[in-house]
Coordinates of C-alpha atoms in Angstrom, one line a residue:
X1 CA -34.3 31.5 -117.0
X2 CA -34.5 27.8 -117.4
X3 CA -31.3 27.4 -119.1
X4 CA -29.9 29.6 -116.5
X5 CA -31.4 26.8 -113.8
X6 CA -29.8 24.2 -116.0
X7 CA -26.7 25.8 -115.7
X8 CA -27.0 26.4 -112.4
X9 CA -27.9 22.0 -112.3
X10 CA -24.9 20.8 -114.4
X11 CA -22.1 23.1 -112.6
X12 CA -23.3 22.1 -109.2
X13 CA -23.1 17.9 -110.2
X14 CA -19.9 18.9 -111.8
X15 CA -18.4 20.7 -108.7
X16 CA -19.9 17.5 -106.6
X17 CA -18.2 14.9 -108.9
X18 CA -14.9 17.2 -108.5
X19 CA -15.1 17.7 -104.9
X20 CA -16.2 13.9 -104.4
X21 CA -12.8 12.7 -106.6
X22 CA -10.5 16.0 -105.0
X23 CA -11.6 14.6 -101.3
X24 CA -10.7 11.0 -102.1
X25 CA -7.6 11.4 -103.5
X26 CA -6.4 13.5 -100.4
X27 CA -7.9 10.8 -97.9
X28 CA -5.5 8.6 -99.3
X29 CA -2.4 10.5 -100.2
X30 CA 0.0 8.1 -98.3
X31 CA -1.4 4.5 -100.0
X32 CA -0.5 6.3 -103.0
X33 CA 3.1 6.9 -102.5
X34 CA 3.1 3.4 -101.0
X35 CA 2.4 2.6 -104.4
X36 CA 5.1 4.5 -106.4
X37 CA 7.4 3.5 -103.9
X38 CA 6.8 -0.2 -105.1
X39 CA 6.9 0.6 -108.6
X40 CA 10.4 2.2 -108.3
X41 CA 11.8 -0.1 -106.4
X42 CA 10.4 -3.1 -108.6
X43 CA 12.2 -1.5 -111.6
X44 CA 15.6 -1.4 -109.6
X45 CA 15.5 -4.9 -108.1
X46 CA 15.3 -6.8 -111.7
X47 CA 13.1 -9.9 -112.2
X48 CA 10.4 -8.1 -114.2
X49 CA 8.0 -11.1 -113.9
X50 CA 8.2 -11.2 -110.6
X51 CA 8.4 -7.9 -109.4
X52 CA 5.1 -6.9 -111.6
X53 CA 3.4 -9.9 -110.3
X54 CA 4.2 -8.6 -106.7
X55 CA 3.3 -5.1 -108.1
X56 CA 0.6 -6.2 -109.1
X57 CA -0.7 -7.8 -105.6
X58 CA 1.0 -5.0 -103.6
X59 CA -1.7 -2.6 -106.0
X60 CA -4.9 -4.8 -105.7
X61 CA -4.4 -4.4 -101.7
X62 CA -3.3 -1.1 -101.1
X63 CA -6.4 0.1 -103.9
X64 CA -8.7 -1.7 -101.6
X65 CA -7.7 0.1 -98.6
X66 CA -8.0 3.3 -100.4
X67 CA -11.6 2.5 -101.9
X68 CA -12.7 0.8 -98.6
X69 CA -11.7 2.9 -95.9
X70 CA -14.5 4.7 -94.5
X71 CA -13.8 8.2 -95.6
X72 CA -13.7 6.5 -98.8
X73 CA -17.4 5.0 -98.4
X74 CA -19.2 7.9 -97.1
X75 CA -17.8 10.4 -100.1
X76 CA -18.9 8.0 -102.6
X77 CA -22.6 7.7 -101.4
X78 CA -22.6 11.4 -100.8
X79 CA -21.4 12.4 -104.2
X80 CA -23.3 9.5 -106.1
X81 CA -26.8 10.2 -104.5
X82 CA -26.4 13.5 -105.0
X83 CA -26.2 13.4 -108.5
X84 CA -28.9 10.6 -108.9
X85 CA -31.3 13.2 -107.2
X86 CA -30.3 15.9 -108.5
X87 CA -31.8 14.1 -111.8
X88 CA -35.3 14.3 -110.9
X89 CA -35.7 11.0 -112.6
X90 CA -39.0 8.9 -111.2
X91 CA -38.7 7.7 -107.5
X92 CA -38.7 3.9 -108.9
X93 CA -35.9 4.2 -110.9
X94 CA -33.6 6.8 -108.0
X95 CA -34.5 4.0 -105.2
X96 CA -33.2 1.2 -108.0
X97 CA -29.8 2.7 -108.5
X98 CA -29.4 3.7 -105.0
X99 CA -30.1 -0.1 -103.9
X100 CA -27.6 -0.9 -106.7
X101 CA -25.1 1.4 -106.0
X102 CA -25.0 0.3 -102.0
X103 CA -25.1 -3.1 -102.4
X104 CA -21.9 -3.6 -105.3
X105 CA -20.5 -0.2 -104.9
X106 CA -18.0 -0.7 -107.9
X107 CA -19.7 -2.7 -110.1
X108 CA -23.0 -0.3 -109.8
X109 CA -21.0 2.8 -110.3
X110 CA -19.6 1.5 -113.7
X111 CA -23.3 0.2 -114.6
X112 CA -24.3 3.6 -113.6
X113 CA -21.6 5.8 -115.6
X114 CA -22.5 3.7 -118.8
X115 CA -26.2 2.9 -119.0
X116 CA -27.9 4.9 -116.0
X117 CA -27.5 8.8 -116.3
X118 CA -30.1 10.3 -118.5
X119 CA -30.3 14.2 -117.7
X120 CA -27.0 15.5 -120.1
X121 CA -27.6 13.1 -123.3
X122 CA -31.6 13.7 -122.6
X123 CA -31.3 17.5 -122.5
X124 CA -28.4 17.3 -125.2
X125 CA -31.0 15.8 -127.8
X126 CA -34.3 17.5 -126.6
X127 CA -32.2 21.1 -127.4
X128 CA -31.4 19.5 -130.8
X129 CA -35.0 18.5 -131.9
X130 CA -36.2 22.1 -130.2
X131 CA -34.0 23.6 -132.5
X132 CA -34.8 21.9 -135.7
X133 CA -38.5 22.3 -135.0
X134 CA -38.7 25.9 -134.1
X135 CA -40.8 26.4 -137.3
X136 CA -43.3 24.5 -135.7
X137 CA -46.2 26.0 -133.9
X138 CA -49.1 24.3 -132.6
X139 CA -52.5 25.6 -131.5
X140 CA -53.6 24.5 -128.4
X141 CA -57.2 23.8 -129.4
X142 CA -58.7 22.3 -132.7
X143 CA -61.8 21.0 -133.3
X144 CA -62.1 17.7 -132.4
X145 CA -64.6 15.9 -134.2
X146 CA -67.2 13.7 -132.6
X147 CA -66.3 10.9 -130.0
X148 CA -66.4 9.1 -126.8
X149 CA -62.8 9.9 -126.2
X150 CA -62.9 13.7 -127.0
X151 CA -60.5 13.8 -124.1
X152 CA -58.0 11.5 -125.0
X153 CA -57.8 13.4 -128.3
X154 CA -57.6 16.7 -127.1
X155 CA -54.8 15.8 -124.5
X156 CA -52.8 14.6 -127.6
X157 CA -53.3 18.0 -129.5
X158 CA -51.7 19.7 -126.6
X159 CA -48.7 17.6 -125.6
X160 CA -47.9 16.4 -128.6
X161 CA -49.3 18.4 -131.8
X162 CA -51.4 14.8 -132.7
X163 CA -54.1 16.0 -134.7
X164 CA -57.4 14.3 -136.0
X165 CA -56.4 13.3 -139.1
X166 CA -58.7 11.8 -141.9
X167 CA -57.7 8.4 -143.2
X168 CA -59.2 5.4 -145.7
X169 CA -58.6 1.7 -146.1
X170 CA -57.4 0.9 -142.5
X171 CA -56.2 -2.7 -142.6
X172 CA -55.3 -4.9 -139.6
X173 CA -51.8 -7.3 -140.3
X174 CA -51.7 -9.8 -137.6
X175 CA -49.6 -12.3 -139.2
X176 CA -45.9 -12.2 -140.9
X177 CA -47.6 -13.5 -144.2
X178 CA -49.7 -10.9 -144.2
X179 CA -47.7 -8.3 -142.8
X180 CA -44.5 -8.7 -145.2
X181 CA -46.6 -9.7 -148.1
X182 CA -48.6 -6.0 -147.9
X183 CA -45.3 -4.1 -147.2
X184 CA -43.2 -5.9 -149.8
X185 CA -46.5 -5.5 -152.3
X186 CA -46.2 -1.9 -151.5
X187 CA -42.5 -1.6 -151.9
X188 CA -42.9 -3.1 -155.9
X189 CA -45.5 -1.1 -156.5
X190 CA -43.8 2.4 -155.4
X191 CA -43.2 5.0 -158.1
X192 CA -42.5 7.9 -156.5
X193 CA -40.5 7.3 -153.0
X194 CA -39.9 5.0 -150.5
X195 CA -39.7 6.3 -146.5
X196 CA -38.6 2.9 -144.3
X197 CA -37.5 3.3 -140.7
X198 CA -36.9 0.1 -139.1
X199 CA -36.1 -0.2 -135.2
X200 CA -34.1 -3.5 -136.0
X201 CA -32.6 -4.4 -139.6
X202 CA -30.7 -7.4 -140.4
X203 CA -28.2 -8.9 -142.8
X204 CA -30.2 -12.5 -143.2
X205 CA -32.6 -14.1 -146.3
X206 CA -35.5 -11.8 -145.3
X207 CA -33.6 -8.2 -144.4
X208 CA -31.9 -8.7 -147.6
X209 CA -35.1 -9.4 -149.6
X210 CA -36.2 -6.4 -148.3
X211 CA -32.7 -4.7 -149.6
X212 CA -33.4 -6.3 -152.7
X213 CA -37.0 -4.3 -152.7
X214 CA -35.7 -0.9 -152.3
X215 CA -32.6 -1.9 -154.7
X216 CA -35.0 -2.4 -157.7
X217 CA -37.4 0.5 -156.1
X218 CA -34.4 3.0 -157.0
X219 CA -33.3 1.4 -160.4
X220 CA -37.0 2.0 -161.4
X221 CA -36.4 6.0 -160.6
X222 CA -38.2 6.2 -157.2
X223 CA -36.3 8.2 -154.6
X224 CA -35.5 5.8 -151.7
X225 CA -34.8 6.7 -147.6
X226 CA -33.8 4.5 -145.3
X227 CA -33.3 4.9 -141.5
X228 CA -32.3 2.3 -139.3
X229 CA -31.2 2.3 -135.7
X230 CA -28.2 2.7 -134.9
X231 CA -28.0 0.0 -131.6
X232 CA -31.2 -2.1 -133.0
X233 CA -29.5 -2.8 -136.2
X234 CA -25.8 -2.8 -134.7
X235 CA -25.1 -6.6 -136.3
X236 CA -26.1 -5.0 -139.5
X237 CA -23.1 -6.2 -141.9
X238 CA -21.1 -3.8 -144.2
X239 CA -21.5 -5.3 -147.7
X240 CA -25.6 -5.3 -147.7
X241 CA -25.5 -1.1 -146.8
X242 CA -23.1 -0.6 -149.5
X243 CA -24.6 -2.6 -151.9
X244 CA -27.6 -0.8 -150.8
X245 CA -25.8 2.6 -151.5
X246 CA -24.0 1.8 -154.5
X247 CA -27.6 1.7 -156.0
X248 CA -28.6 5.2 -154.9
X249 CA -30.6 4.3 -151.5
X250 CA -30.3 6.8 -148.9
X251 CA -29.2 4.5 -146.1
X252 CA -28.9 6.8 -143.0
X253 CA -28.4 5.2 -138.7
X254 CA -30.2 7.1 -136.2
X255 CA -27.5 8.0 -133.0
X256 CA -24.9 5.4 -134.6
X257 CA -22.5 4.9 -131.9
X258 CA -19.2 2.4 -131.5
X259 CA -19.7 -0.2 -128.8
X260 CA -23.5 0.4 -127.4
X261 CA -23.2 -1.7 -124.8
X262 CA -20.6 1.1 -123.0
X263 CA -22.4 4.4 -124.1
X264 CA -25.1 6.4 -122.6
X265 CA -26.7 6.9 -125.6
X266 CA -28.2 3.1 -125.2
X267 CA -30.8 4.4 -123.7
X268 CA -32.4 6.6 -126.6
X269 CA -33.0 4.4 -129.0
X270 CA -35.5 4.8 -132.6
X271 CA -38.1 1.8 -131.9
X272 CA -39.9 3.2 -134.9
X273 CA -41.0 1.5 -137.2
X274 CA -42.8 3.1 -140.4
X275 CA -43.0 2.5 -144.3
X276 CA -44.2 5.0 -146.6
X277 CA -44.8 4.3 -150.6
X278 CA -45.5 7.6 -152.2
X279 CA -47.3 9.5 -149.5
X280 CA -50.5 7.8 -150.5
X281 CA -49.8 4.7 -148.3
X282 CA -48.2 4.2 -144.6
X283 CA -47.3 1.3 -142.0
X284 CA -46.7 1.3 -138.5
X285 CA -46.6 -1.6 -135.6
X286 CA -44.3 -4.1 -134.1
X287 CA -42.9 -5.9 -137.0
X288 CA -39.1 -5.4 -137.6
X289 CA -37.3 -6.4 -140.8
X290 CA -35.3 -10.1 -140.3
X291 CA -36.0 -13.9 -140.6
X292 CA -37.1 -13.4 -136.8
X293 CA -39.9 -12.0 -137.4
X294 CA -41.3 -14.2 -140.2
X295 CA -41.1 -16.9 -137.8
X296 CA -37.7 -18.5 -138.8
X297 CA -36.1 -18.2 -134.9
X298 CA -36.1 -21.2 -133.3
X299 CA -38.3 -21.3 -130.0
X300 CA -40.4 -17.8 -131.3
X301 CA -42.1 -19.3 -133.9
X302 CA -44.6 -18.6 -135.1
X303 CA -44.2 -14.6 -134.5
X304 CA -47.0 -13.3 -133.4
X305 CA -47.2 -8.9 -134.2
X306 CA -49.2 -6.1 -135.6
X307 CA -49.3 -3.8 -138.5
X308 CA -51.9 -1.1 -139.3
X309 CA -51.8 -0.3 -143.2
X310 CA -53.4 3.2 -143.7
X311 CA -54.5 5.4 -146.9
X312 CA -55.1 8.9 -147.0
X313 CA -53.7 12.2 -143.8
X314 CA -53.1 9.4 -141.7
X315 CA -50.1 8.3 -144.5
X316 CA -49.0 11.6 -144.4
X317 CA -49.2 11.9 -140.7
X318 CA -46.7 9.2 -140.7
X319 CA -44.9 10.0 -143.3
X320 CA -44.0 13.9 -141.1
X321 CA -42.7 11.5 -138.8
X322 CA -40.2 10.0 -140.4
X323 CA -39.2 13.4 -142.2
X324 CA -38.5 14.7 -139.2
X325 CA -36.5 11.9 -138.0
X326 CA -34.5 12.0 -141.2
X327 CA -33.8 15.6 -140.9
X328 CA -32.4 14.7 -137.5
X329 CA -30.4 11.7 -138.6
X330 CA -29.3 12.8 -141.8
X331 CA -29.3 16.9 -142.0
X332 CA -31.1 16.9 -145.5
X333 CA -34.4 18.7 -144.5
X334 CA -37.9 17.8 -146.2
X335 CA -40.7 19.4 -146.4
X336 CA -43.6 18.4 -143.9
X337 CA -46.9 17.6 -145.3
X338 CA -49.1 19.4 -142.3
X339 CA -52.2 17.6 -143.1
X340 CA -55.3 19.5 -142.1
X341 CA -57.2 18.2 -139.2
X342 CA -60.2 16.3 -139.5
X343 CA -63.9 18.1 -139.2
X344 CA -66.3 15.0 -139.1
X345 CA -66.2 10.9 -139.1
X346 CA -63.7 8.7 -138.1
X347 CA -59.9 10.2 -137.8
X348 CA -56.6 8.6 -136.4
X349 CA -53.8 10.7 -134.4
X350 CA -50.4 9.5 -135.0
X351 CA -48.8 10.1 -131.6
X352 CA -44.3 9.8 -130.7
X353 CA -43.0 9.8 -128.0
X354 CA -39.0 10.2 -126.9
X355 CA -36.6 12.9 -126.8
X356 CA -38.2 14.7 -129.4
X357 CA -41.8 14.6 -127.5
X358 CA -41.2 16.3 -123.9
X359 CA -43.8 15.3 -121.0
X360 CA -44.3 11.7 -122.2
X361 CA -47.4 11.6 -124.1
X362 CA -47.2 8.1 -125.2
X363 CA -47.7 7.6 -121.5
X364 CA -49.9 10.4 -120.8
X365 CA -52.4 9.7 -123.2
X366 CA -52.6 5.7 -122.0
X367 CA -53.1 7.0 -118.5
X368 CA -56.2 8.9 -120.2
X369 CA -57.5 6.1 -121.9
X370 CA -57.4 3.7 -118.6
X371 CA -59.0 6.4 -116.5
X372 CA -61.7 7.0 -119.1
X373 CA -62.6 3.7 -119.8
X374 CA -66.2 2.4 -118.9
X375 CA -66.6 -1.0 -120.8
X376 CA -63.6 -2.8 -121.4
X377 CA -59.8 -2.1 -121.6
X378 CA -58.0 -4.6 -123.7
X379 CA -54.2 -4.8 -124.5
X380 CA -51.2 -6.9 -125.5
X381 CA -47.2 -5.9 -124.9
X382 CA -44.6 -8.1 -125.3
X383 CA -42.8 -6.9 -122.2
X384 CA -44.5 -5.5 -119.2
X385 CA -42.3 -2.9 -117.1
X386 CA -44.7 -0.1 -116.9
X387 CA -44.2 1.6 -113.6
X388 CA -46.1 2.6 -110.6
X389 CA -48.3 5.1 -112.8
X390 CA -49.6 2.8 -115.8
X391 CA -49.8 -0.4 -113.0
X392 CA -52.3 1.7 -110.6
X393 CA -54.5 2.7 -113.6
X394 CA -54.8 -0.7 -115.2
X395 CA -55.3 -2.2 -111.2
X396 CA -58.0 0.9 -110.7
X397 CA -60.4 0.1 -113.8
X398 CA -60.1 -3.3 -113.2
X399 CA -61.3 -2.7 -109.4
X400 CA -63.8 -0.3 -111.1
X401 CA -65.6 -3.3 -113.0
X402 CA -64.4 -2.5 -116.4
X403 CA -63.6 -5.5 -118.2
X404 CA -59.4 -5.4 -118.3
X405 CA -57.7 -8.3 -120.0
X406 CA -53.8 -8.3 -120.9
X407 CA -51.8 -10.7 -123.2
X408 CA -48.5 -11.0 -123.0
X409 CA -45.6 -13.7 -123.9
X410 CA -45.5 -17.5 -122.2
X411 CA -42.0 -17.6 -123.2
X412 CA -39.3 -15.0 -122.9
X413 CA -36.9 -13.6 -126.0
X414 CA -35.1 -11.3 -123.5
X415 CA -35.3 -13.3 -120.1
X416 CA -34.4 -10.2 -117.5
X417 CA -37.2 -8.3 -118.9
X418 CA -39.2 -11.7 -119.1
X419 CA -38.7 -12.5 -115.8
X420 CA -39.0 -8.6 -114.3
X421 CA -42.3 -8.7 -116.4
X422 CA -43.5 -11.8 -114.3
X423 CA -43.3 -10.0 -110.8
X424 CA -46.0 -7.4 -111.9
X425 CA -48.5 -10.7 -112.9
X426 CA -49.3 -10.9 -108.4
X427 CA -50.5 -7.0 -108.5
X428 CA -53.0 -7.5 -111.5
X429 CA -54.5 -10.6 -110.6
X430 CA -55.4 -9.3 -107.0
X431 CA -57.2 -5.8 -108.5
X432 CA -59.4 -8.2 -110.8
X433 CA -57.4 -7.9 -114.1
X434 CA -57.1 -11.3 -116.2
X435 CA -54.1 -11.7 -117.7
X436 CA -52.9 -14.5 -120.6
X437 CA -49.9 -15.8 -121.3
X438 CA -49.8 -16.6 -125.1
X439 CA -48.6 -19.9 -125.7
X440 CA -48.5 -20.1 -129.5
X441 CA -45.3 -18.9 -130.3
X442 CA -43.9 -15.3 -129.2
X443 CA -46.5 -12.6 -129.3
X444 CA -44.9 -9.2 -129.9
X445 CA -47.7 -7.1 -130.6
X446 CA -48.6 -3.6 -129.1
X447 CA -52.1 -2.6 -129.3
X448 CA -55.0 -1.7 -127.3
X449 CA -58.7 -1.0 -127.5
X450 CA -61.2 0.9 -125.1
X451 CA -64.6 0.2 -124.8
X452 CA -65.9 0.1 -128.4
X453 CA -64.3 3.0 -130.5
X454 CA -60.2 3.9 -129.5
X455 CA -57.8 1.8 -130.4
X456 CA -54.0 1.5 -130.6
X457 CA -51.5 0.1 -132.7
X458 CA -47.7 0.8 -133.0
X459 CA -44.1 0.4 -131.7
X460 CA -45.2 1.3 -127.5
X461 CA -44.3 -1.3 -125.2
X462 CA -45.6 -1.1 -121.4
X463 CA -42.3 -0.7 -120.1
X464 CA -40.7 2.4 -118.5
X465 CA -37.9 2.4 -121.6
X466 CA -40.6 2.8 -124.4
X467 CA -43.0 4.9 -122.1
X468 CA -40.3 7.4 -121.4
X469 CA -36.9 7.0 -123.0
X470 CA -37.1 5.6 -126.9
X471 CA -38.3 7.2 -129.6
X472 CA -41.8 5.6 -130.1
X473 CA -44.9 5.8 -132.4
X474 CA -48.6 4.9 -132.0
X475 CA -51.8 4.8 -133.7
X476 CA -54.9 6.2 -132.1
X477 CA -57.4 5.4 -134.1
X478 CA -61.0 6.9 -133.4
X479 CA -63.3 3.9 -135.3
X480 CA -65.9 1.4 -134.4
X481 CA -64.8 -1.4 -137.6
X482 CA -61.0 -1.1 -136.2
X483 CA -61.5 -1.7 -132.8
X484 CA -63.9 -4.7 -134.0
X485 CA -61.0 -5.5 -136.0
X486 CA -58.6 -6.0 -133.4
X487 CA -61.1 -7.3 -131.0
X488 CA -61.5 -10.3 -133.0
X489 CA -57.4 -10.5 -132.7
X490 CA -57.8 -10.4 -129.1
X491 CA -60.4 -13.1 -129.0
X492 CA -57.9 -15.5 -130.6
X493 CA -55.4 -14.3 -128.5
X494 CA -57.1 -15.0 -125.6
X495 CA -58.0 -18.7 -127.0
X496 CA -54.0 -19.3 -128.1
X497 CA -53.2 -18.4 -124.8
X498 CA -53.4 -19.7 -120.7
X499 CA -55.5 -17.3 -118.3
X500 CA -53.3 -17.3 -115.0
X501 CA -55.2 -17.9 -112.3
X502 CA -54.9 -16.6 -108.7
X503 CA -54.4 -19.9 -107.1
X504 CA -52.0 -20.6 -109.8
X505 CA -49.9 -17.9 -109.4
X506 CA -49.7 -18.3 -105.4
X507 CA -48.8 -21.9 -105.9
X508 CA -45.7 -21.3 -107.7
X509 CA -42.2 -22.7 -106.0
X510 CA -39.6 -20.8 -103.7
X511 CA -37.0 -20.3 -106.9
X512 CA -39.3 -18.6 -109.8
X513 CA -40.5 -16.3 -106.9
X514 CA -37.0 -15.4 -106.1
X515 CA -36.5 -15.0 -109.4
X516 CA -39.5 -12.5 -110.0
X517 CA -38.7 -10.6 -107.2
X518 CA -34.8 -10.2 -108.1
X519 CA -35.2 -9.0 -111.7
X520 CA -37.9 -6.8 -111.0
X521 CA -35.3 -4.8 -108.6
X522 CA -34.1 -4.3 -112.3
X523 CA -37.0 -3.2 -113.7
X524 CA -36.8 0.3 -113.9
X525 CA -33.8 0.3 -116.2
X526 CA -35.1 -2.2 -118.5

């Protein structure tokens, strides 16, 4: 029945687009042989450079009185909002094409065509993951062992299959020294295999470092895997992946594509990042693999992230996830390790989000956390697009009393989300929340912790494209020493950063208001 209903959708936006084009054509069947009138007689006159320089005029004005009459006009808002609505995509994102489509009717159509429709490639790749995972069954209720988010934990089981898993040795990496010196450490230590999936890998000192680390991983007999994204790690050059290759790495790109910029399939991206060395030790967070983020970029510096190193189910938790995006990627198909859940103590559920997770969990289960919260609700994102759902929960526990701080960048490495990010900093500050803008560098981090036992750590920004689009991973992780952990992060966060005031933010000029307010029209395709 619901592919019949899907079907049923596609053939009716089809018919629309047809009828739409059909229509249009018709309305304009005269300006048309205008134009192959001019052509033919060009041809017979001579003076080629003339005649297609008039031909070329006579076109631009007789194609604007075909798209601009008003036949024209009222078929191509009819056809185009039908198929936006007919995408039950969220009502943020339907009024911002709408707005975008009326006010530059050609120029929004081609943003549209290229970067705005998600339903086919969406449905196109949640088929494909249903498909390899049909072996997969998961019960709808385990035992969930003892704590004061029993709820959070038990929504996760049920959308997503995230079970309490048992884990050792979790370790905090808030720094690049730390960070790259424990995954690097890990990498010359491996002696069975190496799983690394990396959102963004580049060609400089650092990402080929990290080449030379899995070459010597696989000349020492350790099986090596490799996924990296195929738009995040477009720039990657040619000679490091077959160098990489000639030495027996697995070097595999998620949805490679030719020119990004003009596919659909922009928008469903791998922002995973995860290393596994032998099953018996994983990473997850923020930190990608180039000189950037050891705090070589000029203006970012130093770069300011988060890794969680973990020993144990929660590795192998991990480690599922990246087999299953390397079955997906590159067809060879591994077997899962399907750790047992927890029964007692501390646990961690490793959480995705994407094409391959329907009903956006990532989302879901923040939305949980905020409305649970009693104490405090603490997080950090390096872009803050999170629309009209996560906004109204973090503005409703602030306005219940509980303690809600957020951190985010004082300087921008992607200025239209920077700027769209800004407009939401008004909203928050009226509802109570205190929000810092971290002034040491860029801070890229994406964590959170509630109250004093759940926290989370991995690739989810608050912004509509991680919440909903990209593949994502996070960290929930159910233990008082973590979330102390990261508090004390926070604290020196909140110290190496500027607490906006109220005042402050009303007092700022005419032109960084406009600003705000004209990117954030953007902001539910960023």
């Amino acid at each position: 029945m619901a592919l019949r209903r899907g079907s049923i959708k596609r053939g009716t936006l089809l018919a629309l687009l047809g009828l739409g084009l059909l229509l249009v054509i018709l309305s304009n069947l005269p300006s048309f042989r205008l134009a192959l009138g001019a052509i033919q007689r060009g041809w017979a006159h001579g003076g080629l450079i003339r005649e297609l320089l008039g031909l070329v005029g006579r076109g631009y004005a007789l194609a604007r009185g075909a798209l601009f009459n008003p036949l024209s006009v009222a078929l191509y808002g009819v056809v185009i909002g039908a198929v936006i609505l007919l995408e039950n995509r969220n009502p943020d994102r339907t009024v911002a094409w709408l707005m975008a489509l009326a006010l530059v009717p050609l120029l929004g159509l081609v943003a549209y065509l290229l970067v705005g429709p998600k339903f086919a490639s969406a449905r196109a790749l949640r088929r494909r993951h249903q498909e390899l995972a049909r072996h997969r069954r998961y019960p709808l209720e385990v035992e969930i062992p003892p704590s004061e988010f029993q709820g959070v934990a038990r929504l996760l089981v049920r959308t997503n299959g995230a079970f309490p898993l048992a884990f050792q040795d979790p370790t905090i990496l808030s720094d690049s020294a730390s960070a790259f010196g424990a995954m690097f450490a890990a990498l010359e230590e491996a002696k069975g295999y190496l799983h690394a999936q990396f959102f963004s890998l580049t060609s400089d000192g650092t990402g080929r470092r990290f080449a030379q680390l899995l070459t010597e991983a696989r000349r020492r007999g350790v099986e090596v895997r490799l996924l990296y994204d195929g738009v995040g790690s477009w720039g990657l050059e040619r000679d490091l992946l077959e160098e990489l290759k000639a030495a027996g790495v697995r070097a595999v790109p998620f949805l490679p594509i030719s020119f990004p910029m003009f596919r659909r399939e922009f928008n469903y991206r791998n922002h995973r990042k995860i290393l596994v060395v032998d099953g018996s030790v994983a990473f997850v967070g923020g930190f990608n693999v180039g000189d950037k983020y050891v705090g070589l970029a000029k203006g970012l510096s130093p770069w300011r992230d988060t890794m969680l190193r973990i020993r144990g189910d929660g590795a192998l938790g991990l480690d599922d996830v990246f087999r299953r995006d390397w079955r997906f990627a590159s067809g060879e198909e591994l077997p899962l390790w399907n750790p047992p859940p927890a029964w007692g103590g501390p646990f961690v559920q490793v959480a995705t989000g994407g094409p391959d997770s329907p009903g956006d969990p990532l989302k879901h289960a923040y939305l949980a956390a905020m409305g649970a919260c009693r104490e405090r609700l603490w997080l950090t994102t390096p872009y803050l697009v999170p629309g009209m759902e996560v906004m109204e929960a973090m503005r409703t526990a602030a306005m219940r009393g509980v303690d809600v701080r957020l951190v985010i960048p004082g300087r921008p490495d992607h200025r239209t989300v920077y700027f769209a990010s800004r407009h939401h900093i008004g909203e928050l500050l009226e509802a109570g929340v205190q929000v810092y803008r971290y002034q040491r560098g860029f801070i890229h981090a994406k964590t959170m912790i509630v109250d004093r036992e759940l926290a989370a750590v991995g690739t989810l920004n608050l912004d509509v494209r991680s919440l909903e689009i990209n593949y994502e991973v996070q960290a929930f992780i159910h233990h008082r020493r973590t979330v102390e952990r990261l508090e004390a992060d926070f604290v020196k966060d909140f110290m190496d950063s500027h607490l906006v005031t109220r005042e402050e933010w009303a007092s700022r000029g005419l032109w960084e208001r406009l600003l705000d307010s004209s990117f954030r029209l953007l902001s539910p395709e960023l």
